[in-house]
mmCIF file of C-alpha atoms in Angstrom:
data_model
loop_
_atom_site.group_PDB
_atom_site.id
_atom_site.type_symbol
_atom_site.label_atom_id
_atom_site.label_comp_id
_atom_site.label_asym_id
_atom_site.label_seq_id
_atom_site.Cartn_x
_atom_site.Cartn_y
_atom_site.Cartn_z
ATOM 1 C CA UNK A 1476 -35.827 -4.319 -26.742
ATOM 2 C CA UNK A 1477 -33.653 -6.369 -28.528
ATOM 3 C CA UNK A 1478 -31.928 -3.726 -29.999
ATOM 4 C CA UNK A 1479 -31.453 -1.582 -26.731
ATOM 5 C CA UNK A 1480 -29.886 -5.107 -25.153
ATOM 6 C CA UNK A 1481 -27.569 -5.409 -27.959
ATOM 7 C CA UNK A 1482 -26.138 -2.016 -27.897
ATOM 8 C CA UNK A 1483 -25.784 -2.114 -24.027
ATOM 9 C CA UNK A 1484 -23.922 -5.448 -24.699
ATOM 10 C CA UNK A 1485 -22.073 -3.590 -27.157
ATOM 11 C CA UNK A 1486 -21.072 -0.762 -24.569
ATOM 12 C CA UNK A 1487 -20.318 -3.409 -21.754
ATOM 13 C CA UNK A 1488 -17.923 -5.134 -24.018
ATOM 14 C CA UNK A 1489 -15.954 -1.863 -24.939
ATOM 15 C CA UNK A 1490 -15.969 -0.752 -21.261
ATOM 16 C CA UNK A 1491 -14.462 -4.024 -20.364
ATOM 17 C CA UNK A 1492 -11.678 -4.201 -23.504
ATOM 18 C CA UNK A 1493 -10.837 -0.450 -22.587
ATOM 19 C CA UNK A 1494 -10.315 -1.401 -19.130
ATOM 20 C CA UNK A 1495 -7.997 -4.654 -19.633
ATOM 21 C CA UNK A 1496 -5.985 -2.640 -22.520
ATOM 22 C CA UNK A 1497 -5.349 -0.153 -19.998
ATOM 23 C CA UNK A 1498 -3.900 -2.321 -17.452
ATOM 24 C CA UNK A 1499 -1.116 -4.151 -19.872
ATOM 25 C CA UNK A 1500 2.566 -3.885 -19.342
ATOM 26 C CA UNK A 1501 4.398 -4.296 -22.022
ATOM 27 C CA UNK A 1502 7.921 -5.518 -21.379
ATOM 28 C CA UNK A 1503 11.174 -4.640 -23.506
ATOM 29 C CA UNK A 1504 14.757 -4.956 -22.353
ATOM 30 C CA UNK A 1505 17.354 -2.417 -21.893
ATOM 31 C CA UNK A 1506 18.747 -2.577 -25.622
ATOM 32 C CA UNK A 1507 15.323 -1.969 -26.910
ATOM 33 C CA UNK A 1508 14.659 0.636 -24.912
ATOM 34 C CA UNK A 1509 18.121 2.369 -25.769
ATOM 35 C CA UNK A 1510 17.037 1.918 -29.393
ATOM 36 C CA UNK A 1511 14.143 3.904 -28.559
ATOM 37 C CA UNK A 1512 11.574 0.995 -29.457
ATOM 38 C CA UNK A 1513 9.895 1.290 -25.995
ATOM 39 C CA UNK A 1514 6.007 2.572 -25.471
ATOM 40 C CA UNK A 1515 5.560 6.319 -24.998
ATOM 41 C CA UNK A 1516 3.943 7.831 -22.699
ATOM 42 C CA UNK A 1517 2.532 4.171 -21.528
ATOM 43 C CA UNK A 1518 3.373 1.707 -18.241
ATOM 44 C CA UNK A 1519 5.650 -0.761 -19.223
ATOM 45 C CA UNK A 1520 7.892 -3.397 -17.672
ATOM 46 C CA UNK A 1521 11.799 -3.513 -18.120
ATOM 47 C CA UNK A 1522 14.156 -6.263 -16.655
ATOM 48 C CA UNK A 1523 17.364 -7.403 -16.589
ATOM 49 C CA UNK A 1524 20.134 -7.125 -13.549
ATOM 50 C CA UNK A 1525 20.802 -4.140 -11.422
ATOM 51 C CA UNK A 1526 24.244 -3.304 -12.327
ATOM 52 C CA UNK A 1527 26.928 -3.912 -9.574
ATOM 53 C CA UNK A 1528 27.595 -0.199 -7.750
ATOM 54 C CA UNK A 1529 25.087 1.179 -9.229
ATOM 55 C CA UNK A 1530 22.771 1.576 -6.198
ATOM 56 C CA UNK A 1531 22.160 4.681 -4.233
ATOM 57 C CA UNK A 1532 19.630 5.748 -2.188
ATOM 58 C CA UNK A 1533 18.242 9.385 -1.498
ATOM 59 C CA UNK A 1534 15.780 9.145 1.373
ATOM 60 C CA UNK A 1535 12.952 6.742 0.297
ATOM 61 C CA UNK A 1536 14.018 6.653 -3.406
ATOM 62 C CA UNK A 1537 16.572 4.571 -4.586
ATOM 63 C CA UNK A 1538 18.716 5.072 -7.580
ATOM 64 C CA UNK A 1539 20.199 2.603 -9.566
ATOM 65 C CA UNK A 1540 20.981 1.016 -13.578
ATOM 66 C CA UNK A 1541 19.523 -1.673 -14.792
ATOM 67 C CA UNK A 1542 21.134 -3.510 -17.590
ATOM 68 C CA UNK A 1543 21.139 -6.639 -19.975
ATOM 69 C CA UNK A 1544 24.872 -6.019 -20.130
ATOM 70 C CA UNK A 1545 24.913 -4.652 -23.311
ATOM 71 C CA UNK A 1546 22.797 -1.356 -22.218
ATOM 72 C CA UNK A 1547 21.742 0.056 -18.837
ATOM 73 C CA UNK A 1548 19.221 2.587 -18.364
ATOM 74 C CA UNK A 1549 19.137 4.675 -15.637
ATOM 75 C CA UNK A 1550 16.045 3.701 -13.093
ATOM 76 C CA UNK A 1551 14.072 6.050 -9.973
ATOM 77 C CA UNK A 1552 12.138 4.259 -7.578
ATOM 78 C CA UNK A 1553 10.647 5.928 -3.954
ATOM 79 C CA UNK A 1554 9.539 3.138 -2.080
ATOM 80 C CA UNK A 1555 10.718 0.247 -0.491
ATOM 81 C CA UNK A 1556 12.495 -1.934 -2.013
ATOM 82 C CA UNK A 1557 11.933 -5.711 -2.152
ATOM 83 C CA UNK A 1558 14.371 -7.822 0.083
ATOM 84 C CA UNK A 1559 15.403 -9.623 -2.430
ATOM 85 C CA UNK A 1560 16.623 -6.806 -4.395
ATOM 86 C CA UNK A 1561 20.137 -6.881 -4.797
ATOM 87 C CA UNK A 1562 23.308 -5.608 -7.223
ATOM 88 C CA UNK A 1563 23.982 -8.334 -9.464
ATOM 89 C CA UNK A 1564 20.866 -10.127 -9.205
ATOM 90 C CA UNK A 1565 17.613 -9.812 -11.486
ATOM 91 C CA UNK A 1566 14.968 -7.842 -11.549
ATOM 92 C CA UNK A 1567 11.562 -6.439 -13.112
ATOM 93 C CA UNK A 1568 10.644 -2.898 -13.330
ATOM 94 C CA UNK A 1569 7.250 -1.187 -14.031
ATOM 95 C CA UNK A 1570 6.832 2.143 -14.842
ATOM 96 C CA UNK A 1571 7.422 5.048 -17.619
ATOM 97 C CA UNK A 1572 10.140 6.365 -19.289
ATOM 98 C CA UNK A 1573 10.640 10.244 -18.396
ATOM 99 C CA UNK A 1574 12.125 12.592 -21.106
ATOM 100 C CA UNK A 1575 15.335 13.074 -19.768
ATOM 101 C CA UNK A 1576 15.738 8.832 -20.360
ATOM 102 C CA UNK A 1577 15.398 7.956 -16.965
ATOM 103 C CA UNK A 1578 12.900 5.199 -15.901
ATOM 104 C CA UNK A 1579 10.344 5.833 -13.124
ATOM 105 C CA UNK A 1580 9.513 2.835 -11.476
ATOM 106 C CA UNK A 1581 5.815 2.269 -9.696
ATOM 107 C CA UNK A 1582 6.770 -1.263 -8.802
ATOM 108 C CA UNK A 1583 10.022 -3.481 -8.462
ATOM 109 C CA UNK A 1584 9.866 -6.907 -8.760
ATOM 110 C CA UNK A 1585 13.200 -9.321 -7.937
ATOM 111 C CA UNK A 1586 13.651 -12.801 -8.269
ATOM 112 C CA UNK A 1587 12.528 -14.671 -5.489
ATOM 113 C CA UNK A 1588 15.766 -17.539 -5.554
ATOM 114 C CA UNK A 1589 18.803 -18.061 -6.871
ATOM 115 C CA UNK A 1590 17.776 -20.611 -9.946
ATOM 116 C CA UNK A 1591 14.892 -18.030 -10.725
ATOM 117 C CA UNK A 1592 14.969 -15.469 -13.589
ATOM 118 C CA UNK A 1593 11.239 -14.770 -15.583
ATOM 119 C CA UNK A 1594 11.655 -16.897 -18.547
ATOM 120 C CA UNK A 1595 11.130 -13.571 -20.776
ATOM 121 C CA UNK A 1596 13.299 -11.913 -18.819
ATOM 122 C CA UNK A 1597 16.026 -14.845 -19.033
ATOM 123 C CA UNK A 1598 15.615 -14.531 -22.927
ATOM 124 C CA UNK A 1599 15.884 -11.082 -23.536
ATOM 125 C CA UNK A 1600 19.317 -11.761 -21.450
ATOM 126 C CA UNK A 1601 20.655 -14.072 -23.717
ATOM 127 C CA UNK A 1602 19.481 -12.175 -27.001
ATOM 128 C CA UNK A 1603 20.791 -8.820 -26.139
ATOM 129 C CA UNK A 1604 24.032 -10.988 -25.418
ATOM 130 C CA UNK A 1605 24.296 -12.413 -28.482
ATOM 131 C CA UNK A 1606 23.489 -8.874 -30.383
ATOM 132 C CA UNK A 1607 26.015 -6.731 -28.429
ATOM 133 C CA UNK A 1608 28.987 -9.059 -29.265
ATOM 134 C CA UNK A 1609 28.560 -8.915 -33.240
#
């Protein structure tokens, strides 16, 4: 008996890790994904600003950049779009990457004031600031 609970623990526990690895989001910045250092074939989250001009909508799906003003990737999202969203202002994307380089979004995220940026978000900001001007 003892053994049979133990491997049924055993199962539970893997179920459970296989579930919560499944439902992480990595997040990387423009730059890194540019650099090609961003998950394959796996959700992820990518943020920065949405580049002035940029967007344009086609029906339901809206095209536009996002960019940590050194790079800008090219994003796809059909939905609607959060009020908040704006040109100029920040935002978080989740999706994949498709092979052509353009990012598929599943959800957009934007700030929800004018002081507020997400603190890794902010970060990555500053870094790939600091990198593109050497």
């Amino acid at each position: 008996m003892i053994v049979g609970a133990l491997i049924a623990i055993g199962v539970a526990a893997i179920l459970i890790l296989n579930a919560l690895n499944s439902n992480i989001a990595l997040y990387v910045t423009p730059s890194e994904v540019a650099a090609g250092k961003s998950p394959t074939g796996q959700v992820f989250r990518i943020g920065g600003m949405v580049k002035d001009g940029s967007l344009k909508r086609d029906g339901l799906t809206a095209h536009f950049v996002i960019t940590d003003l050194v790079k800008d990737i090219p994003v796809a999202y059909t939905g609607i779009l959060p009020d908040l969203f704006k040109e100029g202002k920040g935002a978080v994307i989740q999706g994949r990457l498709d092979p052509s380089g353009q990012f598929i979004a599943s959800e957009v995220l934007a700030k929800h004031d004018e002081n507020y940026m997400p603190p890794e978000a902010k970060h990555a900001l500053e870094q790939a600031q600091k990198n593109g001007s050497k």
